[in-house]
Amino acid sequence: MTTDVSRRSLLALGAGLGASTMLGGAALARAPKLGTQPAYFYRFPLGDAEVTVVSDGPLPLGPPKGTFIGVPDEEVRKMLSDNFLSPDNVVLEQNSPIVNMGDKLVLFDTGMGTSKAFGPTTGRQQKSMAEAGIKPGDIDAVVLSHAHIDHIGGIVDANDKPLFPNAQYYIAQSDFDFWTDEGKLGSPLKDFVLHARKNLLPVRDRLVFIKDGQEFLPGVQAVGAPGHTVGHTIFMVSSGGKSFAFLGDLTHHPILLLEKPRMQFSYDTDPKQAAETRVRLLDTIAANKVPVMSYHFAWPGFGHIAKTSEGFHYYPEAMNLAL
């Protein structure tokens, strides 16, 4: 009986929606459509520090086939559609935390910059920073998880002038050496190498090379996470007894690479190593209930990772706008 009532209720609801549409929604709406969105930043406290997440804009990868590897294509498509995501276009976000430690203002990763290799929606970081009231000249440190286009692309402007003139830059030396190697300009990695050289070489004298386990800035510790690139690094960020892990590209997708963490990703330098690293570090993060800040998860990318029987599950943190 309950099922019949539920069905009738749903049918009635559907009929009501149809009737309201036929009456003409425009005739009932007395306010004009605004067509605007809020600013693309989000701010929250972390112990004694303040975190401002700024966006470089959505990054569409296109169809998952050929990008997410090791699971049948139809299963990948079903995983997406079952989670109300497009099975035809995988869209990633680009979330960069800027952490005000009191004595230093630290930016993690810089987005695509002027490159439109993934379409016109990227390259927004400087605009998002302006919306948040943060000036590029106030950034003291730029911390780079690795040297891929979408993480180091915003170091310089269209004229190759550094956008953060007062900052030191931190990256693993193995990643710098690999992606600025002009010997790779004749390889399929050419575009990535060109972009890395364009952005990293102008600040070479300001680069500081970091090592696994090193607390290279107060409250910022490097954790080696190789596989996505040779020197890919994630970071533990801590202040006043609170912390989060900035994941960089440890996992690009909150469904595909968490539910099936051994699925491979075509942009990984060593896909098998990347999968092993992903499982190992996510196991530790989940076991210790460390909050995460993910560069590529849905905006603003802050939440928690929990272990499941086969993989992991991401729980977004509710946004707190009462600061």
Tab-separated table of C-alpha atoms in Angstrom:
chain	number	residue	atom	x	y	z
A	1	MET	CA	0.000	0.000	0.000
A	2	THR	CA	2.877	2.338	0.870
A	3	THR	CA	4.399	1.738	-2.553
A	4	ASP	CA	1.121	2.674	-4.305
A	5	VAL	CA	0.836	5.869	-2.289
A	6	SER	CA	4.431	6.749	-3.087
A	7	ARG	CA	3.852	6.157	-6.792
A	8	ARG	CA	0.676	8.248	-6.780
A	9	SER	CA	2.490	11.019	-4.903
A	10	LEU	CA	5.319	11.042	-7.414
A	11	LEU	CA	2.903	11.059	-10.333
A	12	ALA	CA	0.978	13.914	-8.763
A	13	LEU	CA	4.191	15.833	-8.198
A	14	GLY	CA	5.173	15.292	-11.820
A	15	ALA	CA	1.778	16.420	-13.016
A	16	GLY	CA	1.982	19.524	-10.845
A	17	LEU	CA	5.383	20.416	-12.224
A	18	GLY	CA	4.087	19.972	-15.755
A	19	ALA	CA	1.076	22.156	-15.082
A	20	SER	CA	3.198	24.946	-13.625
A	21	THR	CA	5.405	24.814	-16.713
A	22	MET	CA	2.386	25.068	-18.998
A	23	LEU	CA	1.116	28.079	-17.058
A	24	GLY	CA	4.304	29.822	-18.104
A	25	GLY	CA	7.131	30.240	-15.599
A	26	ALA	CA	8.175	33.543	-17.155
A	27	ALA	CA	4.771	35.052	-16.418
A	28	LEU	CA	5.106	34.195	-12.720
A	29	ALA	CA	8.696	35.401	-12.325
A	30	ARG	CA	8.773	39.101	-11.455
A	31	ALA	CA	12.528	39.368	-10.843
A	32	PRO	CA	14.988	39.446	-13.752
A	33	LYS	CA	17.521	36.639	-14.144
A	34	LEU	CA	20.864	37.753	-12.762
A	35	GLY	CA	23.241	35.467	-14.657
A	36	THR	CA	26.105	35.950	-12.191
A	37	GLN	CA	28.088	33.664	-9.873
A	38	PRO	CA	29.807	34.342	-6.545
A	39	ALA	CA	33.534	34.971	-6.323
A	40	TYR	CA	35.696	31.856	-6.783
A	41	PHE	CA	37.381	31.673	-3.373
A	42	TYR	CA	36.626	30.025	-0.036
A	43	ARG	CA	38.177	30.860	3.323
A	44	PHE	CA	38.407	28.806	6.532
A	45	PRO	CA	40.550	28.667	9.707
A	46	LEU	CA	43.240	26.052	10.353
A	47	GLY	CA	44.393	26.312	13.949
A	48	ASP	CA	46.161	29.669	14.129
A	49	ALA	CA	46.385	29.968	10.333
A	50	GLU	CA	43.877	31.100	7.733
A	51	VAL	CA	43.343	29.168	4.497
A	52	THR	CA	41.948	30.759	1.349
A	53	VAL	CA	41.208	28.358	-1.503
A	54	VAL	CA	41.343	30.009	-4.931
A	55	SER	CA	40.297	28.419	-8.197
A	56	ASP	CA	42.061	28.340	-11.534
A	57	GLY	CA	38.773	27.268	-13.115
A	58	PRO	CA	37.370	23.927	-14.324
A	59	LEU	CA	39.609	21.672	-16.402
A	60	PRO	CA	37.717	19.375	-18.809
A	61	LEU	CA	39.524	16.164	-19.808
A	62	GLY	CA	36.880	14.965	-22.261
A	63	PRO	CA	35.710	11.338	-22.518
A	64	PRO	CA	37.215	8.974	-19.927
A	65	LYS	CA	38.210	6.344	-22.507
A	66	GLY	CA	41.988	6.231	-22.880
A	67	THR	CA	42.529	8.449	-19.826
A	68	PHE	CA	41.347	6.134	-17.058
A	69	ILE	CA	42.872	2.737	-17.772
A	70	GLY	CA	42.618	-0.799	-16.423
A	71	VAL	CA	38.837	-0.931	-15.964
A	72	PRO	CA	36.426	-1.664	-18.851
A	73	ASP	CA	35.208	1.530	-20.518
A	74	GLU	CA	31.543	0.754	-19.898
A	75	GLU	CA	32.210	0.212	-16.203
A	76	VAL	CA	33.961	3.578	-16.010
A	77	ARG	CA	31.024	5.263	-17.734
A	78	LYS	CA	28.599	3.576	-15.336
A	79	MET	CA	30.629	4.697	-12.315
A	80	LEU	CA	30.305	8.270	-13.545
A	81	SER	CA	26.616	8.177	-14.469
A	82	ASP	CA	25.710	6.358	-11.226
A	83	ASN	CA	27.190	9.346	-9.398
A	84	PHE	CA	25.320	11.905	-11.552
A	85	LEU	CA	28.453	12.848	-13.475
A	86	SER	CA	28.745	13.078	-17.236
A	87	PRO	CA	30.053	9.836	-18.759
A	88	ASP	CA	31.202	11.808	-21.805
A	89	ASN	CA	33.292	14.570	-20.256
A	90	VAL	CA	35.362	14.225	-17.082
A	91	VAL	CA	35.723	17.683	-15.561
A	92	LEU	CA	38.298	18.377	-12.856
A	93	GLU	CA	38.595	21.434	-10.642
A	94	GLN	CA	41.817	23.275	-9.808
A	95	ASN	CA	41.834	24.252	-6.135
A	96	SER	CA	44.885	26.037	-4.746
A	97	PRO	CA	45.066	26.719	-1.004
A	98	ILE	CA	46.795	29.899	0.116
A	99	VAL	CA	47.779	29.509	3.763
A	100	ASN	CA	48.432	32.575	5.901
A	101	MET	CA	50.717	31.275	8.648
A	102	GLY	CA	51.003	34.706	10.260
A	103	ASP	CA	54.590	35.291	9.184
A	104	LYS	CA	54.339	33.772	5.702
A	105	LEU	CA	51.708	33.619	2.968
A	106	VAL	CA	52.085	30.272	1.178
A	107	LEU	CA	50.469	29.354	-2.171
A	108	PHE	CA	50.229	25.719	-3.292
A	109	ASP	CA	50.358	25.228	-7.101
A	110	THR	CA	49.562	27.893	-9.684
A	111	GLY	CA	47.140	26.505	-12.273
A	112	MET	CA	47.341	26.587	-16.062
A	113	GLY	CA	48.314	30.221	-16.502
A	114	THR	CA	48.151	31.373	-20.110
A	115	SER	CA	47.989	27.871	-21.601
A	116	LYS	CA	44.638	26.841	-23.055
A	117	ALA	CA	45.662	23.232	-23.657
A	118	PHE	CA	42.550	22.081	-21.795
A	119	GLY	CA	40.181	24.750	-23.061
A	120	PRO	CA	39.140	28.315	-22.180
A	121	THR	CA	37.841	27.771	-18.629
A	122	THR	CA	41.286	27.555	-16.996
A	123	GLY	CA	43.761	30.311	-16.117
A	124	ARG	CA	41.581	32.030	-13.523
A	125	GLN	CA	43.871	31.933	-10.479
A	126	GLN	CA	44.973	35.568	-10.567
A	127	LYS	CA	41.352	36.724	-10.885
A	128	SER	CA	40.291	34.476	-7.989
A	129	MET	CA	43.101	35.873	-5.843
A	130	ALA	CA	41.963	39.424	-6.599
A	131	GLU	CA	38.413	38.488	-5.614
A	132	ALA	CA	39.822	37.137	-2.331
A	133	GLY	CA	41.773	40.340	-1.681
A	134	ILE	CA	45.188	38.684	-1.999
A	135	LYS	CA	47.929	40.474	-3.938
A	136	PRO	CA	50.515	38.399	-5.870
A	137	GLY	CA	53.283	40.535	-4.378
A	138	ASP	CA	52.249	39.428	-0.873
A	139	ILE	CA	52.931	35.741	-1.593
A	140	ASP	CA	56.102	34.686	0.258
A	141	ALA	CA	56.298	31.059	-0.886
A	142	VAL	CA	54.965	29.090	-3.862
A	143	VAL	CA	54.959	25.360	-3.139
A	144	LEU	CA	54.734	23.079	-6.200
A	145	SER	CA	53.510	19.498	-5.993
A	146	HIS	CA	55.058	18.738	-9.394
A	147	ALA	CA	55.859	20.360	-12.735
A	148	HIS	CA	52.841	19.469	-14.889
A	149	ILE	CA	51.207	22.236	-16.941
A	150	ASP	CA	48.196	22.682	-14.649
A	151	HIS	CA	50.310	23.117	-11.512
A	152	ILE	CA	53.169	25.397	-12.587
A	153	GLY	CA	51.492	27.263	-15.463
A	154	GLY	CA	50.695	30.386	-13.469
A	155	ILE	CA	54.209	31.250	-12.325
A	156	VAL	CA	54.796	33.709	-15.180
A	157	ASP	CA	52.526	35.885	-17.300
A	158	ALA	CA	52.216	36.002	-21.103
A	159	ASN	CA	55.474	37.970	-21.274
A	160	ASP	CA	57.365	35.434	-19.109
A	161	LYS	CA	57.450	37.859	-16.178
A	162	PRO	CA	57.125	36.180	-12.743
A	163	LEU	CA	53.729	36.867	-11.220
A	164	PHE	CA	54.896	36.398	-7.616
A	165	PRO	CA	57.930	38.707	-7.506
A	166	ASN	CA	58.682	38.319	-3.794
A	167	ALA	CA	58.242	34.555	-3.472
A	168	GLN	CA	60.607	31.657	-3.135
A	169	TYR	CA	59.567	28.509	-4.999
A	170	TYR	CA	59.723	24.968	-3.614
A	171	ILE	CA	59.772	21.757	-5.683
A	172	ALA	CA	61.490	18.350	-5.730
A	173	GLN	CA	64.713	18.537	-7.740
A	174	SER	CA	63.950	15.281	-9.579
A	175	ASP	CA	60.760	16.832	-10.970
A	176	PHE	CA	62.483	20.066	-11.956
A	177	ASP	CA	65.272	18.170	-13.724
A	178	PHE	CA	62.871	15.816	-15.537
A	179	TRP	CA	60.443	18.428	-16.872
A	180	THR	CA	62.963	21.112	-17.826
A	181	ASP	CA	65.205	18.683	-19.712
A	182	GLU	CA	65.534	20.092	-23.231
A	183	GLY	CA	66.508	16.627	-24.407
A	184	LYS	CA	62.801	15.710	-24.105
A	185	LEU	CA	61.696	18.411	-26.542
A	186	GLY	CA	61.685	15.845	-29.353
A	187	SER	CA	59.473	13.439	-27.392
A	188	PRO	CA	55.691	13.186	-26.852
A	189	LEU	CA	56.300	15.193	-23.652
A	190	LYS	CA	57.307	18.265	-25.680
A	191	ASP	CA	54.362	20.498	-24.699
A	192	PHE	CA	54.754	19.700	-21.008
A	193	VAL	CA	58.499	20.378	-21.155
A	194	LEU	CA	58.037	23.665	-23.004
A	195	HIS	CA	55.517	24.815	-20.435
A	196	ALA	CA	57.727	23.770	-17.509
A	197	ARG	CA	60.744	25.557	-18.970
A	198	LYS	CA	58.669	28.684	-19.666
A	199	ASN	CA	57.547	28.885	-16.032
A	200	LEU	CA	60.366	27.396	-13.982
A	201	LEU	CA	63.500	28.727	-15.680
A	202	PRO	CA	62.662	32.429	-15.080
A	203	VAL	CA	62.569	31.738	-11.317
A	204	ARG	CA	65.490	29.287	-11.227
A	205	ASP	CA	67.462	31.523	-8.861
A	206	ARG	CA	64.511	31.515	-6.439
A	207	LEU	CA	63.985	27.740	-6.434
A	208	VAL	CA	64.524	25.689	-3.289
A	209	PHE	CA	64.655	21.913	-3.706
A	210	ILE	CA	62.752	19.903	-1.110
A	211	LYS	CA	63.100	16.322	0.119
A	212	ASP	CA	60.709	13.644	1.377
A	213	GLY	CA	59.951	14.150	5.076
A	214	GLN	CA	61.437	17.643	5.216
A	215	GLU	CA	59.613	20.456	7.019
A	216	PHE	CA	60.921	23.085	4.629
A	217	LEU	CA	58.641	25.846	5.903
A	218	PRO	CA	57.189	26.132	9.415
A	219	GLY	CA	54.063	23.978	9.371
A	220	VAL	CA	54.654	22.543	5.872
A	221	GLN	CA	56.154	19.065	5.484
A	222	ALA	CA	56.934	17.308	2.191
A	223	VAL	CA	55.757	13.724	1.673
A	224	GLY	CA	57.183	11.982	-1.394
A	225	ALA	CA	54.430	10.554	-3.630
A	226	PRO	CA	56.170	9.379	-6.835
A	227	GLY	CA	54.472	7.820	-9.816
A	228	HIS	CA	52.310	10.581	-11.205
A	229	THR	CA	55.645	12.252	-11.869
A	230	VAL	CA	59.114	11.246	-10.704
A	231	GLY	CA	59.188	13.848	-7.956
A	232	HIS	CA	55.483	14.279	-7.243
A	233	THR	CA	55.032	15.445	-3.643
A	234	ILE	CA	52.086	15.921	-1.319
A	235	PHE	CA	52.219	18.163	1.749
A	236	MET	CA	51.134	18.050	5.371
A	237	VAL	CA	50.043	21.545	6.398
A	238	SER	CA	49.724	22.179	10.141
A	239	SER	CA	48.943	25.037	12.501
A	240	GLY	CA	47.778	25.207	16.109
A	241	GLY	CA	47.139	21.476	16.405
A	242	LYS	CA	45.083	21.297	13.169
A	243	SER	CA	46.272	19.947	9.828
A	244	PHE	CA	45.343	18.793	6.347
A	245	ALA	CA	47.079	16.922	3.555
A	246	PHE	CA	47.348	18.792	0.258
A	247	LEU	CA	47.069	15.897	-2.189
A	248	GLY	CA	48.337	17.507	-5.375
A	249	ASP	CA	47.684	14.811	-7.993
A	250	LEU	CA	47.721	11.794	-5.701
A	251	THR	CA	44.200	11.173	-6.978
A	252	HIS	CA	42.533	13.164	-9.723
A	253	HIS	CA	38.972	11.951	-9.365
A	254	PRO	CA	36.792	11.446	-6.254
A	255	ILE	CA	34.931	8.506	-7.800
A	256	LEU	CA	37.079	6.726	-10.374
A	257	LEU	CA	40.455	6.810	-8.599
A	258	LEU	CA	39.019	6.354	-5.115
A	259	GLU	CA	36.475	3.588	-5.632
A	260	LYS	CA	39.058	1.771	-7.768
A	261	PRO	CA	42.380	3.257	-6.615
A	262	ARG	CA	44.459	0.842	-8.705
A	263	MET	CA	42.876	2.150	-11.884
A	264	GLN	CA	45.598	3.820	-13.933
A	265	PHE	CA	45.652	7.380	-15.220
A	266	SER	CA	47.199	8.080	-18.597
A	267	TYR	CA	48.939	11.291	-17.497
A	268	ASP	CA	50.988	9.386	-14.903
A	269	THR	CA	54.689	9.034	-15.719
A	270	ASP	CA	54.642	5.583	-14.097
A	271	PRO	CA	50.983	4.492	-13.789
A	272	LYS	CA	51.721	1.331	-11.778
A	273	GLN	CA	53.894	3.183	-9.279
A	274	ALA	CA	51.295	5.957	-9.062
A	275	ALA	CA	48.584	3.424	-8.176
A	276	GLU	CA	50.772	1.813	-5.493
A	277	THR	CA	51.623	5.218	-4.037
A	278	ARG	CA	47.955	6.260	-4.102
A	279	VAL	CA	46.807	3.186	-2.162
A	280	ARG	CA	49.651	3.405	0.365
A	281	LEU	CA	49.195	7.086	1.188
A	282	LEU	CA	45.388	7.041	1.140
A	283	ASP	CA	45.480	4.076	3.545
A	284	THR	CA	47.546	6.188	5.944
A	285	ILE	CA	45.403	9.305	5.500
A	286	ALA	CA	42.175	7.369	6.058
A	287	ALA	CA	43.524	5.445	9.060
A	288	ASN	CA	44.658	8.662	10.745
A	289	LYS	CA	41.527	10.603	9.705
A	290	VAL	CA	43.617	13.423	8.268
A	291	PRO	CA	41.499	16.023	6.425
A	292	VAL	CA	42.440	16.470	2.773
A	293	MET	CA	42.654	19.371	0.384
A	294	SER	CA	42.415	18.003	-3.141
A	295	TYR	CA	43.551	20.013	-6.135
A	296	HIS	CA	41.196	18.340	-8.604
A	297	PHE	CA	38.078	17.403	-6.598
A	298	ALA	CA	34.838	19.391	-6.818
A	299	TRP	CA	35.127	22.935	-5.492
A	300	PRO	CA	36.497	23.785	-2.952
A	301	GLY	CA	38.131	20.348	-2.557
A	302	PHE	CA	38.264	20.119	1.247
A	303	GLY	CA	37.005	16.973	2.966
A	304	HIS	CA	37.790	13.533	4.323
A	305	ILE	CA	38.831	10.136	2.940
A	306	ALA	CA	37.440	6.895	4.421
A	307	LYS	CA	38.432	3.303	3.660
A	308	THR	CA	35.875	1.012	2.012
A	309	SER	CA	36.009	-2.708	1.263
A	310	GLU	CA	37.520	-2.161	-2.205
A	311	GLY	CA	38.901	1.345	-2.112
A	312	PHE	CA	38.043	4.695	-0.579
A	313	HIS	CA	35.205	7.189	-0.310
A	314	TYR	CA	35.434	10.980	-0.263
A	315	TYR	CA	33.237	13.007	2.083
A	316	PRO	CA	33.246	16.742	1.280
A	317	GLU	CA	33.427	19.041	4.280
A	318	ALA	CA	30.425	21.348	4.600
A	319	MET	CA	31.372	24.895	3.679
A	320	ASN	CA	31.419	27.233	6.666
A	321	LEU	CA	30.455	30.760	5.607
A	322	ALA	CA	29.992	32.116	9.133
A	323	LEU	CA	33.559	33.398	9.570
